[in-house]
Amino acid sequence: MSSRDVVLGRIRASLAGSAPAVDVPRDYRPALGAAASLDLLVERLADYKAVVHRAAAVAPVVAEIVSGALVVPPGLDLSWVPSSVSALVDDGLPASAIAAADGVLTAAAIAIAETGTIVLDASPDQGRRIISLLPDLHICVLRPAQVVGGVPDAVARLTPGRPLTWISGPSATSDIELNRVEGVHGPRNLHVILLEE
């Protein structure tokens, strides 16, 4: 019997005979449903030290940001990758190859204007969570239709069973002396390309 089995057995034993789980009400704050403000999203992203590019096409902006190799998820539109950049399609790349790349290029599931948060849901154009965490640079492409007003609007549109990664700017933390340290838990640099339609 493994340690895991022992721990789970103890949890099951302590829960035996307890009341069944209850459904948590989720109607305490309805989805806002209001039109999302792209300007508010851009403002919030800038507050988080993300760089926002409003553009009609992805590849020219990517070419301005990086040259070298970008990890891309297997379902990403490869027309977004400029000829000056080498696309490393993540078909199970090892962590060392992902970390050695110059960055990652992904799409997104949704963005929240009120909080400046981008959500990835591991769809084919977003890929595995690891690719958005290891490289020092994350370039994320958003369409205006993916931007919602508030968190309840986002939750209402997301699929709860999918692995969700919520990103509010580049990775940052503070050390014990409250000095800001960037890039510890993810990319140090976040560039968001907001497509203009």
Tab-separated table of C-alpha atoms in Angstrom:
chain	number	residue	atom	x	y	z
A	1	MET	CA	0.000	0.000	0.000
A	2	SER	CA	1.436	3.377	-1.016
A	3	SER	CA	1.515	6.526	1.107
A	4	ARG	CA	-1.069	7.988	-1.243
A	5	ASP	CA	-3.430	5.077	-0.540
A	6	VAL	CA	-2.923	5.520	3.207
A	7	VAL	CA	-3.710	9.251	3.084
A	8	LEU	CA	-6.765	8.782	0.857
A	9	GLY	CA	-7.973	5.953	3.089
A	10	ARG	CA	-7.760	8.193	6.154
A	11	ILE	CA	-9.682	10.950	4.364
A	12	ARG	CA	-12.393	8.515	3.289
A	13	ALA	CA	-12.657	7.144	6.811
A	14	SER	CA	-13.000	10.609	8.333
A	15	LEU	CA	-15.688	11.556	5.822
A	16	ALA	CA	-17.685	8.353	6.280
A	17	GLY	CA	-21.124	9.130	7.638
A	18	SER	CA	-20.815	12.868	7.057
A	19	ALA	CA	-23.457	14.820	5.197
A	20	PRO	CA	-23.298	14.560	1.402
A	21	ALA	CA	-21.782	17.433	-0.510
A	22	VAL	CA	-24.208	20.220	-1.312
A	23	ASP	CA	-24.421	22.198	-4.485
A	24	VAL	CA	-22.853	25.601	-4.066
A	25	PRO	CA	-25.148	28.346	-5.352
A	26	ARG	CA	-23.521	30.172	-8.248
A	27	ASP	CA	-26.124	32.884	-8.743
A	28	TYR	CA	-24.777	35.278	-6.095
A	29	ARG	CA	-23.436	37.608	-8.775
A	30	PRO	CA	-24.893	37.196	-12.229
A	31	ALA	CA	-22.767	37.526	-15.311
A	32	LEU	CA	-22.571	41.164	-16.276
A	33	GLY	CA	-23.376	40.585	-19.915
A	34	ALA	CA	-22.394	44.151	-20.735
A	35	ALA	CA	-20.188	44.922	-23.688
A	36	ALA	CA	-16.563	44.499	-22.745
A	37	SER	CA	-14.332	47.520	-22.980
A	38	LEU	CA	-11.223	46.795	-25.019
A	39	ASP	CA	-9.680	50.032	-23.770
A	40	LEU	CA	-10.188	48.919	-20.156
A	41	LEU	CA	-8.541	45.569	-20.931
A	42	VAL	CA	-5.559	47.329	-22.505
A	43	GLU	CA	-5.294	49.659	-19.490
A	44	ARG	CA	-5.384	46.754	-17.030
A	45	LEU	CA	-2.841	44.730	-19.011
A	46	ALA	CA	-0.502	47.743	-19.091
A	47	ASP	CA	-0.915	48.102	-15.306
A	48	TYR	CA	0.369	44.535	-15.014
A	49	LYS	CA	3.398	45.443	-17.177
A	50	ALA	CA	2.227	43.478	-20.191
A	51	VAL	CA	2.923	44.993	-23.602
A	52	VAL	CA	-0.210	45.318	-25.736
A	53	HIS	CA	-0.116	45.534	-29.522
A	54	ARG	CA	-3.293	46.431	-31.391
A	55	ALA	CA	-2.880	45.085	-34.892
A	56	ALA	CA	-4.699	43.768	-37.938
A	57	ALA	CA	-2.245	40.900	-38.485
A	58	VAL	CA	-0.231	38.731	-36.098
A	59	ALA	CA	2.947	37.762	-38.000
A	60	PRO	CA	4.363	41.296	-38.480
A	61	VAL	CA	3.999	42.033	-34.757
A	62	VAL	CA	5.604	38.718	-33.798
A	63	ALA	CA	8.518	39.550	-36.118
A	64	GLU	CA	9.005	42.859	-34.262
A	65	ILE	CA	8.970	41.169	-30.862
A	66	VAL	CA	11.239	38.172	-31.396
A	67	SER	CA	13.523	36.366	-33.788
A	68	GLY	CA	14.704	32.854	-33.197
A	69	ALA	CA	12.533	29.953	-32.076
A	70	LEU	CA	9.013	30.029	-30.661
A	71	VAL	CA	7.171	27.080	-29.180
A	72	VAL	CA	3.694	26.860	-30.711
A	73	PRO	CA	0.789	24.595	-29.793
A	74	PRO	CA	-0.148	21.966	-32.394
A	75	GLY	CA	-3.438	23.676	-33.320
A	76	LEU	CA	-2.085	27.202	-33.750
A	77	ASP	CA	-2.579	29.012	-37.052
A	78	LEU	CA	0.959	28.836	-38.476
A	79	SER	CA	0.319	31.921	-40.626
A	80	TRP	CA	0.843	33.804	-37.341
A	81	VAL	CA	4.513	32.746	-37.350
A	82	PRO	CA	6.691	35.029	-39.508
A	83	SER	CA	9.326	33.555	-41.782
A	84	SER	CA	12.051	35.045	-39.559
A	85	VAL	CA	10.947	32.821	-36.665
A	86	SER	CA	11.349	29.067	-36.328
A	87	ALA	CA	8.190	27.348	-35.055
A	88	LEU	CA	8.770	24.481	-32.620
A	89	VAL	CA	5.448	22.653	-32.641
A	90	ASP	CA	4.773	21.178	-29.209
A	91	ASP	CA	3.960	17.595	-30.009
A	92	GLY	CA	5.325	16.498	-26.653
A	93	LEU	CA	8.531	18.545	-26.585
A	94	PRO	CA	10.673	17.888	-23.511
A	95	ALA	CA	10.789	20.600	-20.862
A	96	SER	CA	14.420	21.378	-21.717
A	97	ALA	CA	13.510	22.212	-25.341
A	98	ILE	CA	10.585	24.389	-24.234
A	99	ALA	CA	12.734	26.259	-21.710
A	100	ALA	CA	15.492	26.810	-24.287
A	101	ALA	CA	13.137	28.447	-26.813
A	102	ASP	CA	13.049	32.213	-27.203
A	103	GLY	CA	9.358	32.259	-26.315
A	104	VAL	CA	5.914	30.822	-26.909
A	105	LEU	CA	3.075	31.965	-29.155
A	106	THR	CA	-0.486	30.985	-28.212
A	107	ALA	CA	-4.078	31.981	-28.702
A	108	ALA	CA	-6.404	32.414	-25.692
A	109	ALA	CA	-9.807	31.204	-24.610
A	110	ILE	CA	-11.025	34.468	-23.118
A	111	ALA	CA	-9.890	37.761	-21.580
A	112	ILE	CA	-11.527	39.730	-18.775
A	113	ALA	CA	-11.529	43.514	-19.193
A	114	GLU	CA	-12.328	44.323	-15.555
A	115	THR	CA	-9.327	42.410	-14.194
A	116	GLY	CA	-6.948	42.376	-17.152
A	117	THR	CA	-6.845	38.598	-16.996
A	118	ILE	CA	-6.268	36.220	-19.907
A	119	VAL	CA	-7.513	32.649	-19.604
A	120	LEU	CA	-6.051	29.684	-21.487
A	121	ASP	CA	-8.034	26.438	-21.533
A	122	ALA	CA	-5.569	24.045	-23.207
A	123	SER	CA	-7.434	24.096	-26.526
A	124	PRO	CA	-5.332	23.015	-29.528
A	125	ASP	CA	-4.349	26.634	-30.293
A	126	GLN	CA	-3.252	27.187	-26.671
A	127	GLY	CA	-1.507	23.928	-25.877
A	128	ARG	CA	-0.241	22.407	-22.678
A	129	ARG	CA	0.184	24.582	-19.608
A	130	ILE	CA	3.931	23.955	-19.516
A	131	ILE	CA	4.531	25.875	-22.740
A	132	SER	CA	3.090	29.062	-21.242
A	133	LEU	CA	5.227	28.735	-18.103
A	134	LEU	CA	8.784	27.828	-19.108
A	135	PRO	CA	9.852	30.277	-21.838
A	136	ASP	CA	10.800	33.788	-20.733
A	137	LEU	CA	8.452	35.346	-23.308
A	138	HIS	CA	4.763	34.635	-23.914
A	139	ILE	CA	3.043	36.180	-26.930
A	140	CYS	CA	-0.707	35.736	-26.675
A	141	VAL	CA	-3.207	36.566	-29.437
A	142	LEU	CA	-6.704	37.807	-28.556
A	143	ARG	CA	-9.721	38.559	-30.712
A	144	PRO	CA	-12.180	41.271	-29.567
A	145	ALA	CA	-15.016	38.700	-29.415
A	146	GLN	CA	-13.050	36.838	-26.728
A	147	VAL	CA	-13.057	39.807	-24.348
A	148	VAL	CA	-15.747	39.843	-21.654
A	149	GLY	CA	-16.604	42.456	-19.037
A	150	GLY	CA	-16.129	40.640	-15.748
A	151	VAL	CA	-15.159	37.390	-14.075
A	152	PRO	CA	-18.751	36.034	-13.929
A	153	ASP	CA	-19.014	36.552	-17.701
A	154	ALA	CA	-15.795	34.581	-18.176
A	155	VAL	CA	-16.869	31.751	-15.884
A	156	ALA	CA	-20.187	31.524	-17.708
A	157	ARG	CA	-18.379	31.024	-21.039
A	158	LEU	CA	-15.593	28.685	-19.880
A	159	THR	CA	-15.894	24.914	-19.710
A	160	PRO	CA	-15.334	23.951	-16.055
A	161	GLY	CA	-13.780	20.560	-16.825
A	162	ARG	CA	-10.945	22.012	-18.893
A	163	PRO	CA	-7.545	22.846	-17.361
A	164	LEU	CA	-7.650	26.628	-16.981
A	165	THR	CA	-4.638	28.917	-16.673
A	166	TRP	CA	-5.475	32.460	-15.549
A	167	ILE	CA	-2.799	35.020	-16.462
A	168	SER	CA	-2.749	38.545	-15.074
A	169	GLY	CA	0.421	39.995	-16.537
A	170	PRO	CA	3.968	38.626	-16.555
A	171	SER	CA	4.999	36.353	-13.706
A	172	ALA	CA	5.945	38.359	-10.627
A	173	THR	CA	6.418	37.766	-6.937
A	174	SER	CA	8.059	39.549	-4.014
A	175	ASP	CA	10.892	38.321	-1.872
A	176	ILE	CA	10.928	38.612	1.918
A	177	GLU	CA	12.011	42.270	1.691
A	178	LEU	CA	9.113	42.989	-0.717
A	179	ASN	CA	11.411	43.464	-3.693
A	180	ARG	CA	9.582	42.577	-6.896
A	181	VAL	CA	11.075	39.589	-8.713
A	182	GLU	CA	9.806	38.776	-12.201
A	183	GLY	CA	9.873	35.507	-14.086
A	184	VAL	CA	9.933	33.112	-11.136
A	185	HIS	CA	6.645	31.289	-11.802
A	186	GLY	CA	6.255	31.865	-15.534
A	187	PRO	CA	7.313	34.180	-18.337
A	188	ARG	CA	9.024	37.424	-17.391
A	189	ASN	CA	7.622	39.127	-20.510
A	190	LEU	CA	4.020	39.053	-21.724
A	191	HIS	CA	3.039	40.535	-25.078
A	192	VAL	CA	-0.639	40.561	-26.009
A	193	ILE	CA	-1.637	41.023	-29.627
A	194	LEU	CA	-5.196	42.338	-29.723
A	195	LEU	CA	-6.479	41.785	-33.229
A	196	GLU	CA	-8.461	44.604	-34.744
A	197	GLU	CA	-11.339	43.305	-36.821
